[in-house]
Tab-separated table of C-alpha atoms in Angstrom:
chain	number	residue	atom	x	y	z
A	1	MET	CA	-76.331	49.136	127.852
A	2	GLY	CA	-78.775	46.563	130.084
A	3	VAL	CA	-80.379	45.199	127.135
A	4	PHE	CA	-76.847	43.568	125.655
A	5	ARG	CA	-75.647	42.409	129.096
A	6	TYR	CA	-79.390	40.936	129.768
A	7	TYR	CA	-79.217	39.210	126.115
A	8	ILE	CA	-75.578	37.996	126.467
A	9	ILE	CA	-76.114	36.589	128.996
A	10	LEU	CA	-79.131	34.765	127.605
A	11	LEU	CA	-76.819	34.099	124.977
A	12	VAL	CA	-73.850	32.704	127.004
A	13	ALA	CA	-76.122	29.975	128.660
A	14	ALA	CA	-77.332	28.730	124.987
A	15	ILE	CA	-73.119	28.435	123.867
A	16	ILE	CA	-72.917	26.749	127.662
A	17	SER	CA	-76.194	24.348	126.477
A	18	MET	CA	-74.510	23.466	122.796
A	19	GLN	CA	-71.104	22.772	124.279
A	20	TRP	CA	-72.582	19.786	126.172
A	21	VAL	CA	-72.976	18.748	122.462
A	22	ASP	CA	-71.291	17.926	119.786
A	23	LEU	CA	-85.866	46.836	85.689
A	24	SER	CA	-83.431	48.629	83.641
A	25	ILE	CA	-83.461	52.376	83.934
A	26	PHE	CA	-86.914	53.274	83.652
A	27	THR	CA	-87.797	55.728	80.601
A	28	THR	CA	-91.310	56.035	82.343
A	29	ILE	CA	-92.323	54.989	85.363
A	30	PRO	CA	-96.067	53.914	85.676
A	31	PHE	CA	-96.567	54.375	89.718
A	32	GLN	CA	-98.593	51.371	90.814
A	33	LYS	CA	-101.329	51.085	93.036
A	34	TYR	CA	-100.517	47.997	95.583
A	35	ASN	CA	-103.079	45.884	95.711
A	36	ASP	CA	-101.348	43.608	98.468
A	37	VAL	CA	-101.805	40.217	96.716
A	38	PRO	CA	-98.175	38.997	95.547
A	39	GLN	CA	-98.019	36.916	92.260
A	40	ASN	CA	-97.794	33.139	91.487
A	41	SER	CA	-100.148	33.239	94.879
A	42	GLN	CA	-103.261	32.503	94.187
A	43	ASN	CA	-102.756	28.719	93.684
A	44	TYR	CA	-101.831	28.416	97.705
A	45	PRO	CA	-104.136	29.198	100.695
A	46	ARG	CA	-103.843	32.382	102.891
A	47	VAL	CA	-102.513	31.486	106.490
A	48	ASN	CA	-103.891	31.786	109.639
A	49	CYS	CA	-101.942	33.183	112.940
A	50	SER	CA	-102.038	30.522	115.907
A	51	LYS	CA	-102.700	32.621	118.483
A	52	THR	CA	-99.575	32.800	121.247
A	53	CYS	CA	-99.118	32.735	125.246
A	54	PRO	CA	-97.319	34.691	126.372
A	55	ARG	CA	-98.331	34.430	130.182
A	56	LYS	CA	-98.810	31.233	131.390
A	57	PHE	CA	-95.858	29.731	128.652
A	58	HIS	CA	-95.370	26.309	130.232
A	59	ALA	CA	-98.588	24.955	130.053
A	60	LYS	CA	-99.996	22.968	127.238
A	61	SER	CA	-102.299	24.298	125.224
A	62	ASN	CA	-104.207	22.983	121.703
A	63	PRO	CA	-103.801	24.420	118.746
A	64	THR	CA	-105.534	26.981	117.770
A	65	THR	CA	-106.061	29.861	115.483
A	66	SER	CA	-107.694	33.346	115.567
A	67	LEU	CA	-109.133	35.340	112.984
A	68	GLU	CA	-106.142	37.562	112.227
A	69	THR	CA	-104.595	36.447	108.782
A	70	CYS	CA	-101.139	36.188	108.271
A	71	PRO	CA	-98.933	38.671	106.094
A	72	ASP	CA	-99.824	36.661	102.119
A	73	TYR	CA	-95.789	35.513	102.408
A	74	PHE	CA	-96.896	33.068	104.873
A	75	ARG	CA	-98.728	31.120	101.623
A	76	TRP	CA	-94.406	30.972	100.198
A	77	ILE	CA	-94.609	28.065	101.799
A	78	HIS	CA	-96.218	25.429	100.504
A	79	GLU	CA	-94.358	26.901	97.221
A	80	ASP	CA	-91.166	25.963	99.698
A	81	LEU	CA	-91.683	22.520	100.838
A	82	SER	CA	-93.367	21.274	97.623
A	83	PRO	CA	-90.734	18.886	96.252
A	84	TRP	CA	-91.679	17.020	99.486
A	85	LYS	CA	-95.297	17.105	98.458
A	86	LYS	CA	-95.765	14.324	96.253
A	87	THR	CA	-92.605	12.091	98.459
A	88	GLY	CA	-92.871	13.076	101.792
A	89	ILE	CA	-89.911	13.280	103.499
A	90	THR	CA	-88.341	9.909	104.871
A	91	LYS	CA	-84.733	9.899	106.981
A	92	GLU	CA	-82.100	9.037	103.962
A	93	MET	CA	-83.832	12.400	102.842
A	94	VAL	CA	-82.961	13.729	106.010
A	95	GLU	CA	-79.532	12.735	106.418
A	96	LYS	CA	-78.577	13.491	103.020
A	97	GLY	CA	-78.257	16.556	104.853
A	98	LYS	CA	-75.329	16.352	105.885
A	99	ASP	CA	-73.368	17.291	103.456
A	100	HIS	CA	-73.444	20.640	104.514
A	101	ALA	CA	-75.442	21.518	107.349
A	102	HIS	CA	-74.010	22.913	110.289
A	103	ILE	CA	-76.692	21.570	113.027
A	104	ARG	CA	-79.939	18.898	113.702
A	105	VAL	CA	-82.842	20.294	115.773
A	106	ILE	CA	-85.054	17.248	116.824
A	107	ILE	CA	-88.255	18.146	118.457
A	108	VAL	CA	-89.696	15.195	120.131
A	109	ASN	CA	-92.787	15.612	122.585
A	110	GLY	CA	-92.177	19.634	123.007
A	111	THR	CA	-88.466	18.819	123.502
A	112	VAL	CA	-84.993	20.071	121.498
A	113	TYR	CA	-82.611	17.744	121.397
A	114	LEU	CA	-79.523	19.019	119.266
A	115	GLU	CA	-76.845	17.230	116.956
A	116	LYS	CA	-73.597	19.688	116.138
A	117	PHE	CA	-71.603	18.079	113.090
A	118	ASP	CA	-67.729	18.892	112.989
A	119	ARG	CA	-68.465	22.353	110.240
A	120	PRO	CA	-68.301	25.343	112.177
A	121	ALA	CA	-71.250	28.242	111.948
A	122	PHE	CA	-69.587	31.614	111.167
A	123	GLN	CA	-69.527	33.774	114.240
A	124	THR	CA	-72.944	32.314	116.765
A	125	ARG	CA	-75.339	32.025	113.956
A	126	ASP	CA	-76.416	28.680	114.993
A	127	VAL	CA	-76.481	29.496	118.563
A	128	VAL	CA	-78.207	32.203	118.010
A	129	THR	CA	-81.006	30.954	115.301
A	130	LEU	CA	-81.816	27.752	117.932
A	131	TRP	CA	-81.850	30.725	121.004
A	132	GLY	CA	-84.421	31.445	118.210
A	133	ILE	CA	-86.569	28.067	118.378
A	134	LEU	CA	-86.347	27.797	121.708
A	135	GLN	CA	-88.473	30.881	122.345
A	136	LEU	CA	-90.649	28.930	119.975
A	137	LEU	CA	-91.834	26.449	122.672
A	138	ARG	CA	-92.318	29.019	125.277
A	139	LEU	CA	-94.626	31.155	123.195
A	140	TYR	CA	-96.257	28.175	120.910
A	141	PRO	CA	-96.618	25.725	123.773
A	142	GLY	CA	-97.652	22.056	122.951
A	143	GLN	CA	-98.553	23.772	118.625
A	144	LEU	CA	-94.636	22.408	117.265
A	145	PRO	CA	-94.663	19.026	115.619
A	146	ASP	CA	-92.033	16.298	116.145
A	147	VAL	CA	-89.539	17.332	113.324
A	148	ASP	CA	-86.218	16.345	112.296
A	149	LEU	CA	-84.061	19.829	110.730
A	150	MET	CA	-81.079	20.208	109.475
A	151	ILE	CA	-79.977	23.320	109.268
A	152	GLU	CA	-77.758	25.164	107.323
A	153	CYS	CA	-75.829	28.291	109.022
A	154	GLY	CA	-74.190	29.651	105.814
A	155	ASP	CA	-74.579	32.003	103.086
A	156	VAL	CA	-75.046	31.010	99.758
A	157	PRO	CA	-78.186	28.239	99.039
A	158	LYS	CA	-75.742	24.151	98.680
A	159	PHE	CA	-78.916	22.325	97.291
A	160	LEU	CA	-78.827	23.132	94.241
A	161	LYS	CA	-80.903	22.084	91.767
A	162	LYS	CA	-78.842	20.539	88.918
A	163	GLU	CA	-76.764	18.243	92.010
A	164	TYR	CA	-80.683	16.364	93.096
A	165	ASP	CA	-83.248	14.441	91.574
A	166	LYS	CA	-86.537	15.059	92.821
A	167	GLU	CA	-88.190	11.777	92.477
A	168	ASN	CA	-84.957	10.259	94.477
A	169	GLY	CA	-84.676	12.434	96.920
A	170	VAL	CA	-84.235	15.855	97.776
A	171	PRO	CA	-82.504	17.098	101.412
A	172	PRO	CA	-84.903	19.494	103.021
A	173	VAL	CA	-82.391	21.499	104.502
A	174	PHE	CA	-83.816	25.314	106.165
A	175	HIS	CA	-81.552	27.991	105.850
A	176	TYR	CA	-81.415	32.075	105.082
A	177	CYS	CA	-82.230	32.580	102.072
A	178	GLY	CA	-82.768	30.846	98.579
A	179	ASP	CA	-82.469	31.294	95.039
A	180	SER	CA	-84.547	30.175	91.311
A	181	LEU	CA	-81.535	27.277	91.335
A	182	SER	CA	-80.967	25.684	94.722
A	183	TYR	CA	-83.963	24.118	96.756
A	184	ASP	CA	-82.881	25.116	100.297
A	185	ILE	CA	-86.152	25.963	102.496
A	186	VAL	CA	-86.096	29.857	102.984
A	187	PHE	CA	-87.148	30.473	107.233
A	188	PRO	CA	-85.429	33.311	109.155
A	189	ASP	CA	-82.026	34.300	109.203
A	190	TRP	CA	-80.900	34.303	112.731
A	191	SER	CA	-80.189	38.338	113.077
A	192	TYR	CA	-83.860	38.559	114.136
A	193	TRP	CA	-83.327	37.754	117.672
A	194	GLY	CA	-79.664	39.551	117.574
A	195	TRP	CA	-76.414	39.620	116.333
A	196	PRO	CA	-74.591	40.163	119.209
A	197	GLU	CA	-70.985	40.053	117.164
A	198	LEU	CA	-71.988	44.006	115.456
A	199	LYS	CA	-73.498	45.006	118.326
A	200	ILE	CA	-77.012	44.772	116.691
A	201	LYS	CA	-79.716	44.717	119.094
A	202	PRO	CA	-83.274	42.071	118.384
A	203	TRP	CA	-85.656	43.240	115.644
A	204	LYS	CA	-88.428	43.559	118.008
A	205	LEU	CA	-86.035	46.393	119.580
A	206	LEU	CA	-84.417	47.175	116.598
A	207	ASN	CA	-87.882	47.787	115.082
A	208	LYS	CA	-89.010	50.438	117.284
A	209	ASP	CA	-85.685	52.174	117.000
A	210	LEU	CA	-85.471	53.395	113.342
A	211	GLU	CA	-89.522	54.059	113.666
A	212	GLU	CA	-88.362	56.831	115.900
A	213	ALA	CA	-85.435	57.576	114.046
A	214	ASN	CA	-87.834	58.278	111.146
A	215	ASN	CA	-89.824	60.219	113.255
A	216	GLU	CA	-86.757	63.275	113.680
A	217	ILE	CA	-85.025	63.443	110.134
A	218	LYS	CA	-88.556	63.763	107.639
A	219	TRP	CA	-87.991	62.718	104.103
A	220	GLU	CA	-87.935	66.102	102.397
A	221	SER	CA	-85.685	67.262	105.322
A	222	ARG	CA	-82.633	64.675	104.735
A	223	GLU	CA	-79.856	63.957	102.187
A	224	PRO	CA	-80.962	63.925	98.747
A	225	TYR	CA	-78.309	60.955	98.056
A	226	ALA	CA	-78.404	57.310	97.531
A	227	TYR	CA	-76.381	56.309	100.802
A	228	TRP	CA	-75.033	52.155	101.713
A	229	LYS	CA	-72.603	52.013	104.251
A	230	GLY	CA	-71.253	48.381	105.335
A	231	ASN	CA	-68.268	45.512	103.931
A	232	THR	CA	-67.023	46.563	100.719
A	233	ARG	CA	-65.206	43.683	99.259
A	234	LEU	CA	-67.961	41.544	99.031
A	235	GLY	CA	-69.998	40.224	96.500
A	236	ARG	CA	-71.257	42.982	93.747
A	237	ARG	CA	-70.449	45.524	96.135
A	238	PRO	CA	-67.091	46.491	94.760
A	239	GLU	CA	-68.753	47.670	91.666
A	240	LEU	CA	-71.097	49.838	94.020
A	241	VAL	CA	-68.245	51.782	94.935
A	242	LYS	CA	-67.326	53.088	91.565
A	243	CYS	CA	-70.985	54.864	91.525
A	244	ASN	CA	-69.257	56.990	94.555
A	245	LEU	CA	-68.276	60.800	94.679
A	246	SER	CA	-64.963	61.074	92.243
A	247	GLU	CA	-63.572	63.848	90.914
A	248	GLU	CA	-64.765	62.901	87.274
A	249	HIS	CA	-68.487	62.184	88.345
A	250	ASP	CA	-71.950	62.033	90.725
A	251	TRP	CA	-73.535	59.265	90.157
A	252	ASN	CA	-75.825	60.919	93.470
A	253	ALA	CA	-74.597	58.144	95.763
A	254	ARG	CA	-72.444	58.102	98.581
A	255	ILE	CA	-71.040	54.914	99.602
A	256	TYR	CA	-69.122	54.043	102.969
A	257	ALA	CA	-66.938	50.820	103.497
A	258	ILE	CA	-66.801	49.550	107.399
A	259	ASP	CA	-63.502	48.112	108.469
A	260	TRP	CA	-65.958	45.884	110.752
A	261	VAL	CA	-62.500	44.254	113.144
A	262	LYS	CA	-62.002	48.512	113.439
A	263	GLU	CA	-65.201	49.077	114.539
A	264	ARG	CA	-65.610	46.407	116.753
A	265	ARG	CA	-61.167	47.295	118.295
A	266	ASP	CA	-61.905	50.770	118.240
A	267	GLU	CA	-64.573	52.570	117.869
A	268	GLY	CA	-67.364	50.591	119.804
A	269	PHE	CA	-69.570	50.478	117.041
A	270	LYS	CA	-70.693	54.163	116.187
A	271	ASN	CA	-69.996	54.552	113.182
A	272	SER	CA	-72.192	51.821	112.104
A	273	ASP	CA	-74.903	52.575	114.646
A	274	LEU	CA	-78.317	51.527	112.812
A	275	ARG	CA	-80.332	53.883	114.343
A	276	ASN	CA	-78.277	56.734	112.699
A	277	GLN	CA	-78.732	55.585	109.413
A	278	CYS	CA	-81.814	56.926	108.114
A	279	THR	CA	-80.463	60.395	106.897
A	280	HIS	CA	-80.680	60.506	103.508
A	281	ARG	CA	-83.690	60.314	100.791
A	282	TYR	CA	-82.161	57.121	99.653
A	283	LYS	CA	-80.715	53.998	100.607
A	284	ILE	CA	-79.328	51.234	98.537
A	285	TYR	CA	-79.698	47.407	98.851
A	286	VAL	CA	-76.652	45.018	97.377
A	287	GLU	CA	-76.294	41.568	97.926
A	288	GLY	CA	-72.898	40.608	99.751
A	289	ASN	CA	-72.261	36.346	99.386
A	290	ALA	CA	-75.630	36.232	98.965
A	291	TRP	CA	-78.864	37.731	100.340
A	292	SER	CA	-78.215	39.957	103.385
A	293	VAL	CA	-80.047	40.509	106.421
A	294	SER	CA	-79.557	44.230	106.307
A	295	GLU	CA	-81.882	44.251	103.694
A	296	LYS	CA	-85.208	44.802	106.382
A	297	TYR	CA	-82.775	47.658	108.384
A	298	ILE	CA	-82.374	49.864	104.776
A	299	LEU	CA	-86.550	48.849	104.124
A	300	ALA	CA	-87.130	50.892	107.803
A	301	CYS	CA	-85.901	53.561	107.426
A	302	ASP	CA	-88.483	55.208	105.243
A	303	SER	CA	-85.802	56.091	102.458
A	304	VAL	CA	-86.795	54.893	98.829
A	305	THR	CA	-84.813	51.647	98.792
A	306	LEU	CA	-82.741	51.344	95.757
A	307	ILE	CA	-82.069	47.339	95.560
A	308	ILE	CA	-79.820	46.246	93.209
A	309	GLU	CA	-81.462	43.796	91.173
A	310	PRO	CA	-81.467	40.224	93.397
A	311	ARG	CA	-80.344	37.507	93.050
A	312	PHE	CA	-81.475	35.606	96.382
A	313	TYR	CA	-84.813	35.912	99.320
A	314	ASP	CA	-85.347	35.736	102.145
A	315	PHE	CA	-88.567	34.499	103.761
A	316	PHE	CA	-90.717	38.085	103.229
A	317	THR	CA	-88.588	39.713	99.801
A	318	ARG	CA	-90.341	37.701	97.742
A	319	ASN	CA	-93.261	40.153	98.576
A	320	LEU	CA	-92.458	42.790	97.512
A	321	VAL	CA	-93.771	44.973	95.084
A	322	PRO	CA	-91.179	47.951	92.950
A	323	THR	CA	-91.916	50.889	92.349
A	324	VAL	CA	-93.817	50.290	94.706
A	325	HIS	CA	-92.161	49.266	98.164
A	326	TYR	CA	-88.785	49.741	95.986
A	327	TRP	CA	-86.696	51.021	93.257
A	328	PRO	CA	-85.186	48.453	90.659
A	329	ILE	CA	-81.891	48.688	90.328
A	330	ASN	CA	-80.250	48.091	86.351
A	331	GLU	CA	-77.321	45.681	87.856
A	332	LYS	CA	-75.391	46.101	84.296
A	333	GLN	CA	-76.355	49.617	84.857
A	334	THR	CA	-75.464	50.360	88.286
A	335	CYS	CA	-74.422	53.516	88.472
A	336	SER	CA	-76.038	55.312	85.493
A	337	SER	CA	-79.398	53.253	87.121
A	338	ILE	CA	-78.809	54.602	90.824
A	339	LYS	CA	-78.211	58.240	88.895
A	340	PHE	CA	-81.575	58.415	87.314
A	341	ALA	CA	-83.501	57.080	90.313
A	342	VAL	CA	-82.385	60.093	92.864
A	343	ASP	CA	-82.803	62.453	89.977
A	344	TRP	CA	-86.454	61.350	89.227
A	345	GLY	CA	-86.904	60.984	93.021
A	346	ASN	CA	-85.823	64.662	93.565
A	347	LYS	CA	-87.762	66.021	91.199
A	348	HIS	CA	-90.882	63.997	92.237
A	349	PRO	CA	-90.685	63.759	95.608
A	350	GLU	CA	-94.286	63.273	96.556
A	351	LYS	CA	-94.533	60.491	94.650
A	352	ALA	CA	-90.457	59.250	95.789
A	353	LYS	CA	-92.075	59.956	99.427
A	354	LYS	CA	-95.082	57.486	98.777
A	355	ILE	CA	-92.104	54.414	97.776
A	356	GLY	CA	-90.123	55.171	100.786
A	357	GLU	CA	-93.568	54.528	102.952
A	358	GLN	CA	-94.859	51.823	101.872
A	359	GLY	CA	-91.660	50.749	101.631
A	360	SER	CA	-90.663	51.321	105.657
A	361	ASN	CA	-94.715	50.779	106.088
A	362	PHE	CA	-94.439	46.878	104.733
A	363	ILE	CA	-91.263	45.794	106.794
A	364	GLN	CA	-92.758	47.539	110.496
A	365	LYS	CA	-96.302	46.093	109.896
A	366	GLN	CA	-96.020	42.429	107.733
A	367	VAL	CA	-92.643	41.603	109.319
A	368	GLN	CA	-92.964	42.664	113.288
A	369	MET	CA	-90.945	39.837	115.508
A	370	LYS	CA	-94.636	38.428	115.977
A	371	TYR	CA	-94.875	37.321	112.234
A	372	VAL	CA	-91.257	36.297	112.618
A	373	ASP	CA	-92.208	33.341	115.019
A	374	GLU	CA	-94.987	32.463	113.101
A	375	GLU	CA	-93.485	32.454	110.051
A	376	GLU	CA	-90.886	30.080	111.840
A	377	VAL	CA	-94.423	27.749	113.705
A	378	GLN	CA	-96.120	27.990	110.229
A	379	ILE	CA	-93.221	26.055	108.782
A	380	THR	CA	-92.090	23.748	110.937
A	381	ILE	CA	-96.251	22.438	111.136
A	382	THR	CA	-95.916	22.225	107.636
A	383	SER	CA	-93.191	20.825	107.169
A	384	GLY	CA	-94.017	18.551	110.021
A	385	GLU	CA	-97.045	16.973	108.068
A	386	SER	CA	-94.261	15.204	105.490
A	387	PHE	CA	-92.291	13.254	107.778
A	388	ASN	CA	-93.056	10.004	107.461
A	389	TYR	CA	-90.960	8.363	110.193
A	390	SER	CA	-90.543	8.972	113.622
A	391	SER	CA	-87.746	11.175	114.913
A	392	LEU	CA	-87.467	9.443	118.571
A	393	GLN	CA	-85.138	6.739	117.568
A	394	HIS	CA	-82.489	9.490	117.033
A	395	ALA	CA	-83.077	11.363	119.706
A	396	GLN	CA	-83.118	8.911	121.960
A	397	SER	CA	-78.948	8.002	120.674
A	398	LEU	CA	-78.331	11.528	120.823
A	399	ARG	CA	-79.726	11.396	124.892
A	400	SER	CA	-78.078	7.811	125.623
A	401	SER	CA	-74.767	9.878	123.992
A	402	SER	CA	-74.400	12.881	125.677
A	403	SER	CA	-76.458	16.154	126.956
A	404	SER	CA	-78.045	16.761	123.932
A	405	ARG	CA	-81.895	17.718	125.514
A	406	LEU	CA	-82.336	21.486	125.620
A	407	SER	CA	-85.867	21.927	126.917
């Protein structure tokens, strides 16, 4: 409870600040060796991680790099920003982002200015996202460039390639996920700093909880079925429910619905504690309206993650390798594909266990909170190199019209 009281205090402070402003079923399974190099990444340089300054975090410093190399998924930053490589980012392009963005965050000389649009974000996604950005100023003093960021806080990518001509200006809008049909720039979602409405801890704390949970129930002692729990009404999830245990079929899936209204009101979140969900050998990931923040929680459990063909990706998932970090499930044959995967894993426990461990290790080591922060820093720095106008004038107009200065 102490953690959440502390977090709520920070959240309330942020809210107050914001009020001031406006693969098909396998017949044979090749057990791959993982070389830690994603496909299509060799054209982009590796990224060196910055040094953070956790002690004298108010002192200015020059950008420095350490010998540590960031995880390889950082290379996707260049890919996601490639539409603006030739043209640069103009003010006109940014202004187009108002069509869908929820907030505009301007950084000038280390100060953050906020503009809210008349488009409320779901719950407090915008507040917690802003909180994450403010933390970067503390962790990386003097290293963030002047930028003008439009941020869209919804589920589905909005800036479709078919609707925008790259030569005439694509709106550079930051969003939690992307897909092959959109231009949305992918950056970490709000849940890494916590999801207060669902009582989900910040990732730095929850990651440790899940690691401890993995040690409590070893893979061999877990239930030999595929587990999923969540909101069953979104996206393709109603189809997944059909794979649940019934009198007619046992597809090796155990599906549990959560009524979040009841969970908040009556149950005190006792049925949704993520720490208590690392109990099965296999866990299912299925998208909702778009990508789901649950993917990192599922992968972190040491269970074999069964991923139903995803359409969307976040900042790290494009580096996940099938049959190395997870087992792919055919969307068109979901139930039989799940049954096949579980049967195969139970017949080959050492190989299945290894897939679960490799997926969990990827999350525990490659998606540590320090790298999540670094991802935001690097994409901010890289995008900042493309801006060909100064955001100072707009920041000054915000300051003169309302108390929009946040740091």
